[in-house]
Coordinates of C-alpha atoms (C1' of nucleotides) in Angstrom, one line a residue:
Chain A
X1 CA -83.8 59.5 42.2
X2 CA -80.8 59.7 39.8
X3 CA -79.8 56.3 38.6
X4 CA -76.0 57.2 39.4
X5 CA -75.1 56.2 36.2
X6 CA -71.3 55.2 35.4
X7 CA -69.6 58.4 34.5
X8 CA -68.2 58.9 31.1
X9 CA -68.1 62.4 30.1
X10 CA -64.7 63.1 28.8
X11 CA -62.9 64.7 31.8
X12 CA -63.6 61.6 33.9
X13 CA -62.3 59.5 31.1
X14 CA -59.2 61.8 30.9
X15 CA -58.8 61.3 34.5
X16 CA -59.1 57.7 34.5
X17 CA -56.3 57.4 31.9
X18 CA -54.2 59.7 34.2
X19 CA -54.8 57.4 37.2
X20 CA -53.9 54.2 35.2
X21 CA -50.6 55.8 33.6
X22 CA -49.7 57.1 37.2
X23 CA -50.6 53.8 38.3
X24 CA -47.9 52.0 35.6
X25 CA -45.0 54.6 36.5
X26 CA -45.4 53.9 39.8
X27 CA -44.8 50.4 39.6
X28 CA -42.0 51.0 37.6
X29 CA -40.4 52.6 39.8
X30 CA -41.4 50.7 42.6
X31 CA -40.2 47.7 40.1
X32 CA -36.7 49.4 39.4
X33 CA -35.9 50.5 43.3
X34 CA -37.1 47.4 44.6
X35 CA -34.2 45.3 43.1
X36 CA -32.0 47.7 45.3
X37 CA -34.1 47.3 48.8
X38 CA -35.5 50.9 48.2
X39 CA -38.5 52.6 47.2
X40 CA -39.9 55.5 44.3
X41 CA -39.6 58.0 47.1
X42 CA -36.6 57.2 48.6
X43 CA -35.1 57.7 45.3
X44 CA -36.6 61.0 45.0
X45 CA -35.1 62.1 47.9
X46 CA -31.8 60.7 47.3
X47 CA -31.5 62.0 43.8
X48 CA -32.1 65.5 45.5
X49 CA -29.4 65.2 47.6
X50 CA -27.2 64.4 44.6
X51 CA -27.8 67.4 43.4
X52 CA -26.4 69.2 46.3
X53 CA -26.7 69.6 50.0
X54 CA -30.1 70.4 50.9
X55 CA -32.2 71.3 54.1
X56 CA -35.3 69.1 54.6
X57 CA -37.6 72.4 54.2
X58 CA -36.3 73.3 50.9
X59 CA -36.5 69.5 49.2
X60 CA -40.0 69.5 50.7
X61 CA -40.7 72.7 48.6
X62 CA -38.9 71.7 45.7
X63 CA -41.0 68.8 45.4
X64 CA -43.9 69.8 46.3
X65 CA -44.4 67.3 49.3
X66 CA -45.5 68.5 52.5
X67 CA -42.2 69.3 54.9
X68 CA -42.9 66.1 56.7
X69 CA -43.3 63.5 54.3
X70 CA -39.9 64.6 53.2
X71 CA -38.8 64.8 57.1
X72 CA -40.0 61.0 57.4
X73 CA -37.8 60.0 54.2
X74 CA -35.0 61.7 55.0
X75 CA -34.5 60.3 58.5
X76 CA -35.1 56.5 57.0
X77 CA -32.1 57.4 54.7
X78 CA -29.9 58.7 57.3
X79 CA -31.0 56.0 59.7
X80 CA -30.0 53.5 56.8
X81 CA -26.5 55.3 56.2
X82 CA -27.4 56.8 52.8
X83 CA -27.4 60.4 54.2
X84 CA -26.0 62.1 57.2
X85 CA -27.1 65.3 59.1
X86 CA -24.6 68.0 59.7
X87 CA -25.5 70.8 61.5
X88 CA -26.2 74.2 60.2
X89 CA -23.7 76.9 61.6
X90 CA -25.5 79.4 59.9
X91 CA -29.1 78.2 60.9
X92 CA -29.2 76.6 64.6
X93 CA -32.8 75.0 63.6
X94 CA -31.8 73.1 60.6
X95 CA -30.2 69.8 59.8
X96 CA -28.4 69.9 56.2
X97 CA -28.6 66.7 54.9
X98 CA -26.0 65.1 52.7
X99 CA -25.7 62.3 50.7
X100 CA -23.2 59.5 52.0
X101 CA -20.7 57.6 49.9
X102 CA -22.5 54.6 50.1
X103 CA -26.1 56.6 49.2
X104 CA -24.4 57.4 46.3
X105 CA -24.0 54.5 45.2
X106 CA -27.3 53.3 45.9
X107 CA -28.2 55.9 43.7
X108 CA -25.9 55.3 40.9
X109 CA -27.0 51.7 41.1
X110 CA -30.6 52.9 40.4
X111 CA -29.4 55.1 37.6
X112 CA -27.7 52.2 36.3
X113 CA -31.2 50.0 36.5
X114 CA -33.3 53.3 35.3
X115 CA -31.6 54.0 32.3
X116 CA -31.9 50.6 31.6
X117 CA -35.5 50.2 31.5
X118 CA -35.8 53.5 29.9
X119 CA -33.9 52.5 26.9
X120 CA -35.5 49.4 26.8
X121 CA -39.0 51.1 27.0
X122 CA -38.1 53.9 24.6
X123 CA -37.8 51.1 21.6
X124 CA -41.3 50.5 22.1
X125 CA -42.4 53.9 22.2
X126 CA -42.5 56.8 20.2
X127 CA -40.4 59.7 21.5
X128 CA -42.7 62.5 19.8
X129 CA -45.8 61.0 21.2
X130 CA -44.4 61.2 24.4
X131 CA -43.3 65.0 23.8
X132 CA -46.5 65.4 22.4
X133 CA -48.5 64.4 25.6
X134 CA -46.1 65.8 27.9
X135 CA -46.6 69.3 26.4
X136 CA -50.8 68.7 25.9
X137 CA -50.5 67.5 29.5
X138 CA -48.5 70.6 30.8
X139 CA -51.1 72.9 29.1
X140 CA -53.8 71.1 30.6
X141 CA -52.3 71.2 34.1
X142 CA -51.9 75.0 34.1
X143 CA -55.7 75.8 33.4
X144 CA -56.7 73.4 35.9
X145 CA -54.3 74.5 38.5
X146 CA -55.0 77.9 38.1
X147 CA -59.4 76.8 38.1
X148 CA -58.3 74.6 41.4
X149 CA -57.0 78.3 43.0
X150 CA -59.8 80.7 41.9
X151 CA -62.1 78.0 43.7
X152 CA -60.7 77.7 46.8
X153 CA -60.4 81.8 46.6
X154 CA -64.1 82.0 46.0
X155 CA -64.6 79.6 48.3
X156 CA -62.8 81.6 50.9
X157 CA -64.3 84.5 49.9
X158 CA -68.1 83.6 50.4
X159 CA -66.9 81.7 53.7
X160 CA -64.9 83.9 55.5
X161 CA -66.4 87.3 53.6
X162 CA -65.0 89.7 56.2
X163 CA -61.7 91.6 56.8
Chain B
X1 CA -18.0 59.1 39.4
X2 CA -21.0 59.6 37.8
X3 CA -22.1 63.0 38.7
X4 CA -26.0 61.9 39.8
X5 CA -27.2 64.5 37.1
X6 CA -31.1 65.4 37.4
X7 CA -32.8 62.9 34.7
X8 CA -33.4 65.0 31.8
X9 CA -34.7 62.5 29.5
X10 CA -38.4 62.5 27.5
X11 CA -39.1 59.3 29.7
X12 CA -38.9 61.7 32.8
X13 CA -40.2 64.5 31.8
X14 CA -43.4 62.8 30.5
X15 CA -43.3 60.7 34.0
X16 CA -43.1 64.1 35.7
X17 CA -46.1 65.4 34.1
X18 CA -48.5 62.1 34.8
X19 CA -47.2 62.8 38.3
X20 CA -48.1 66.4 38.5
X21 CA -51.6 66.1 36.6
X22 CA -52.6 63.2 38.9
X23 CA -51.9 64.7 41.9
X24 CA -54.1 68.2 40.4
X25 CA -57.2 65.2 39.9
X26 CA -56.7 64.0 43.0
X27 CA -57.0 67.5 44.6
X28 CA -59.9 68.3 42.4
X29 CA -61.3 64.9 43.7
X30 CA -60.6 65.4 47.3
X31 CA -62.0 69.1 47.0
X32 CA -65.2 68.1 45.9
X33 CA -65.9 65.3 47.9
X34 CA -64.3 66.7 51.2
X35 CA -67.0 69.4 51.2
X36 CA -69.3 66.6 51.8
X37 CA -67.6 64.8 54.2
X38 CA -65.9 62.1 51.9
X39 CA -63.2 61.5 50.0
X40 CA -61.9 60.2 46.6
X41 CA -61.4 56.6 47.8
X42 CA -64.6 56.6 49.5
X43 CA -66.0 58.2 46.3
X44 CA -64.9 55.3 44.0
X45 CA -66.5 52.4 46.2
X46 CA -69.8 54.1 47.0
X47 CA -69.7 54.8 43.2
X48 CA -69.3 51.0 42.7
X49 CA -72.1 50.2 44.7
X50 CA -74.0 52.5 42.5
X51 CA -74.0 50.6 40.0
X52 CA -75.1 47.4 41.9
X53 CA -74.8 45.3 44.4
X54 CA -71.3 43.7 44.7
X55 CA -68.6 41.7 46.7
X56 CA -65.6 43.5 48.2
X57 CA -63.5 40.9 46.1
X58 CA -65.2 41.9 43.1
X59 CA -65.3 45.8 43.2
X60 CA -61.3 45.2 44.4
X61 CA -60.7 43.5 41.2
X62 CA -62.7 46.3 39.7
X63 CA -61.1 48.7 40.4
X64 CA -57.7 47.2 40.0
X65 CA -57.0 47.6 44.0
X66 CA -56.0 45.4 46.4
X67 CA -58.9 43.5 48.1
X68 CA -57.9 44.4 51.3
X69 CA -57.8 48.3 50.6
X70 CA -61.1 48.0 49.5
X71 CA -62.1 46.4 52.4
X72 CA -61.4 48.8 54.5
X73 CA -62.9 51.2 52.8
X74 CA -66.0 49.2 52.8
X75 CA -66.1 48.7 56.5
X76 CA -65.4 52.4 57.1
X77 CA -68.8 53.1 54.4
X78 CA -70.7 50.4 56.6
X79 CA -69.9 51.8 59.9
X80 CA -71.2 55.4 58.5
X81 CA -74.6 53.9 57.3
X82 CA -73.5 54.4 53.5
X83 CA -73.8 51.0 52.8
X84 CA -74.7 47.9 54.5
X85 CA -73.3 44.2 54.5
X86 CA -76.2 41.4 54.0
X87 CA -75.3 37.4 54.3
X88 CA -74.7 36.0 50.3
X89 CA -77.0 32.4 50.8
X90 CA -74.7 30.9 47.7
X91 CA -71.6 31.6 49.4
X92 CA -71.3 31.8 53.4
X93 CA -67.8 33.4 53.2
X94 CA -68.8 36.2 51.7
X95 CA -71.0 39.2 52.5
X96 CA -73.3 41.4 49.9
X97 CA -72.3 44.9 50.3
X98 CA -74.9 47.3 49.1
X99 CA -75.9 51.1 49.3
X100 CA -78.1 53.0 51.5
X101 CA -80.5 55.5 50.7
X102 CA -78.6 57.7 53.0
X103 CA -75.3 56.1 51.1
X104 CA -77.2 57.5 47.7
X105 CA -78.2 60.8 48.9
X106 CA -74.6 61.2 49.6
X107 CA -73.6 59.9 46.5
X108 CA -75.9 62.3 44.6
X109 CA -74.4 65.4 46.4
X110 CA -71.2 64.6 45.4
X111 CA -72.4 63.6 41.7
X112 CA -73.6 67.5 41.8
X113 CA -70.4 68.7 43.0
X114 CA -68.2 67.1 40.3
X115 CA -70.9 67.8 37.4
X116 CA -70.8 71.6 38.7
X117 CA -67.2 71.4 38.2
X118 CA -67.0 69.0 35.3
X119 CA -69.2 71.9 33.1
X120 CA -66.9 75.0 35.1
X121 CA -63.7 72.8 34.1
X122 CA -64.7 71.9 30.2
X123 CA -65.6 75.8 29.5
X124 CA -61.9 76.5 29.9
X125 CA -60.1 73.3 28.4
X126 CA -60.6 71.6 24.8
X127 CA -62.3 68.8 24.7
X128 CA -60.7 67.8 21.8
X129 CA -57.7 67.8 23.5
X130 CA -58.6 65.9 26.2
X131 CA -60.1 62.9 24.3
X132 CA -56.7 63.1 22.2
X133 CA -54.5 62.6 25.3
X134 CA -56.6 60.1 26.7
X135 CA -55.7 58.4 23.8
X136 CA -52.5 58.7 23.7
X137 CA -52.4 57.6 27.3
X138 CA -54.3 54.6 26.9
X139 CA -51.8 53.5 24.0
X140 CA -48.5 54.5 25.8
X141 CA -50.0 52.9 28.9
X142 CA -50.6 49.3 26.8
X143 CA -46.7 49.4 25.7
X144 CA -45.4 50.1 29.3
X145 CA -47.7 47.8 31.0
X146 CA -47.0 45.1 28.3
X147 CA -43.3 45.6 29.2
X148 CA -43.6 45.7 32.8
X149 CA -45.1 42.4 32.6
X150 CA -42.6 41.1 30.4
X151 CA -39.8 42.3 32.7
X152 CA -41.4 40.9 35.5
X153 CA -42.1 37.2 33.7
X154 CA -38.0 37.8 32.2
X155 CA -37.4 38.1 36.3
X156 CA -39.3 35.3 37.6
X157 CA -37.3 32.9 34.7
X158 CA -34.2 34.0 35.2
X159 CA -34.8 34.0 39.8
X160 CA -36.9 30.8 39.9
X161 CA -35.9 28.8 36.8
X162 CA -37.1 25.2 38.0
X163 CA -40.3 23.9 38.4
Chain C
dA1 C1' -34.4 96.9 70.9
dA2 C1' -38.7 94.7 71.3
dA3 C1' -42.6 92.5 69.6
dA4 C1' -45.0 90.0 66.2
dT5 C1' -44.6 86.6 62.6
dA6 C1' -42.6 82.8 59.9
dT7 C1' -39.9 78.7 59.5
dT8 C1' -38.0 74.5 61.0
dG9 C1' -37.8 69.9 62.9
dA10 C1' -39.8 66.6 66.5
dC11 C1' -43.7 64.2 67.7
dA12 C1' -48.2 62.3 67.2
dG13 C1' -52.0 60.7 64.6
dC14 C1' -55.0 59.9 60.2
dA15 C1' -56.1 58.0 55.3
dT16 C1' -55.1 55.1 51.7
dG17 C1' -52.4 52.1 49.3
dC18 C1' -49.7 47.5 50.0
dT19 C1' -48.4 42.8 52.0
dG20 C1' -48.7 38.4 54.6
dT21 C1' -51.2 34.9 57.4
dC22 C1' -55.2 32.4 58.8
dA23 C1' -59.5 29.8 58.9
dA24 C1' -63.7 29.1 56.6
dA25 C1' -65.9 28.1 52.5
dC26 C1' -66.1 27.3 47.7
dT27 C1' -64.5 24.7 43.3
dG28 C1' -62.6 21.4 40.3
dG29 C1' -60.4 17.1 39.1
dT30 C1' -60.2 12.5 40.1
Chain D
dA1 C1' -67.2 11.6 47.7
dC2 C1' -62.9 13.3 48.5
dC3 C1' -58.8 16.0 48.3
dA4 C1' -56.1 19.9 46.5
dG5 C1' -56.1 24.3 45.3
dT6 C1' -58.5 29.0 45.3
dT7 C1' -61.1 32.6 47.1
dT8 C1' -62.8 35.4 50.7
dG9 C1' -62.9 38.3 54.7
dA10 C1' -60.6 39.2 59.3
dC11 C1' -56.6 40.7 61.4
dA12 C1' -52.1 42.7 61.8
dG13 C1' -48.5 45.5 60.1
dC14 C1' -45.7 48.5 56.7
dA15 C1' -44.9 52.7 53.5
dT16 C1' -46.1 57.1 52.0
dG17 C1' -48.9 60.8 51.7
dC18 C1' -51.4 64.2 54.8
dT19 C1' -52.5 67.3 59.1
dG20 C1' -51.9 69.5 63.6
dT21 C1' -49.2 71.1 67.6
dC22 C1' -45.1 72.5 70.0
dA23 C1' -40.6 74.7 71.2
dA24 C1' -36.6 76.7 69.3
dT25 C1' -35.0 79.8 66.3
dA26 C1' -34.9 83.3 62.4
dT27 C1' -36.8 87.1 60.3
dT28 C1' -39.6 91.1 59.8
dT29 C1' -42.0 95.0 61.5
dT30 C1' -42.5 98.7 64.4

DNA sequence: AAAATATTGACAGCATGCTGTCAAACTGGT
DNA sequence: ACCAGTTTGACAGCATGCTGTCAATATTTT
């Protein structure tokens, strides 16, 4: 049988790199919220809701989470006092959440620690080079998005043939 | 006060893309490996124990995991038949975990899936490119993990200054 | 207007990451 | 040889992502 060697081909090496940087941000972020008693996704919902009132649904989409992950979140913050439901004259199945005086501070407060660390970090790296791999990585993303797609539609189309 | 603007800055937008393109190689991951049952987590410890006998402990540290995530994911393999614990004489705490044949055979299936579309993948992208943003990555993820760990030491000093 | 379809939030449950605690076993310094 | 500290796996529990189902409500089609 195959000896199941150690991949290293250079999309698995790509991907590996991926992994680790996502890895890094993450704890970053998890780093920066922390010192405020919340989390990398609990700022990304809050920072939605400074943006403007929002339904649950529609940050879901925006961020492409699935409606419930955001549902959880969203009740945690409104449970906590950083965001209240109002209802929806307009819409008698939907909540519209807004931020709370206080979640907007806890979300200045994490802007405050953010741009911090960012500043700091961006003396020790090169702007361009981020650019650089943000574009490269943008690129990259579209052709395997659209690659993911076609094979799930040929997949569907040689499982379910019919209709 | 501050009006809570959406981060705008290359820091962001660069974060923003590592997000996106992990979460498109963790689809691609679970795609391949779901059609066999599996998944990417389970994917990365059987692939570990492809390579040779190991310790929970030490694949953890591996892989840069937690032990105990591993070990979950190690009990879930053993209760499937994909791998098998065996007593360690030198060291009575711990067990050997190894593969099964039938742990390899399902290894091997998905080693065929991702090389079918690992070739189907690298027809439309640049290799080139790839290597180059790996890189990149690997350089911008030394700075930012060199700084989180400085942060972190910075915090411990200034939180727990005696001893 | 009525019927079929889609959307929304509540509820429940799974997978994978994390952490903390504990007892057993190993290791290293004296 | 002993004691202190570390490592390991078991167990329990949390956070965040996912999915599926359901009833209420919009929306679209006919």
């Amino acid at each position: 049988m195959k000896p199941l060697q150690k991949p290293n081909d250079p999309l698995s090496n790509f991907s590996l790199q991926v992994f680790h940087m996502n890895g890094l941000l993450m704890r970053s972020g998890d780093i920066i919220t922390s010192s405020i008693g919340q989390s990398s996704a609990r700022w990304q919902v809050l920072g939605r809701l400074g943006h403007g009132t929002q339904t649950v649904a529609n940050i879901a989409r925006d961020m492409g989470l699935a409606r419930q992950s955001v549902q959880r979140i969203a009740d945690a913050l409104t449970k906590e006092g950083l965001a209240v439901y109002q209802d929806h004259a307009a819409d008698r199945r939907t909540k519209i959440i807004t931020i709370t005086s206080k979640g907007a501070e806890v979300l200045n407060a994490i802007y405050v620690q953010y741009a911090q660390w960012n500043q700091h970090l961006m003396t020790k790296l090169n702007l361009e080079q981020l650019e650089t791999i943000a574009d490269a990585l943008n690129k990259v993303g579209r052709v395997i998005e659209e690659e993911i797609n076609s094979y799930l539609t040929d997949k569907n189309n040689v499982e379910v043939p019919n209709e």
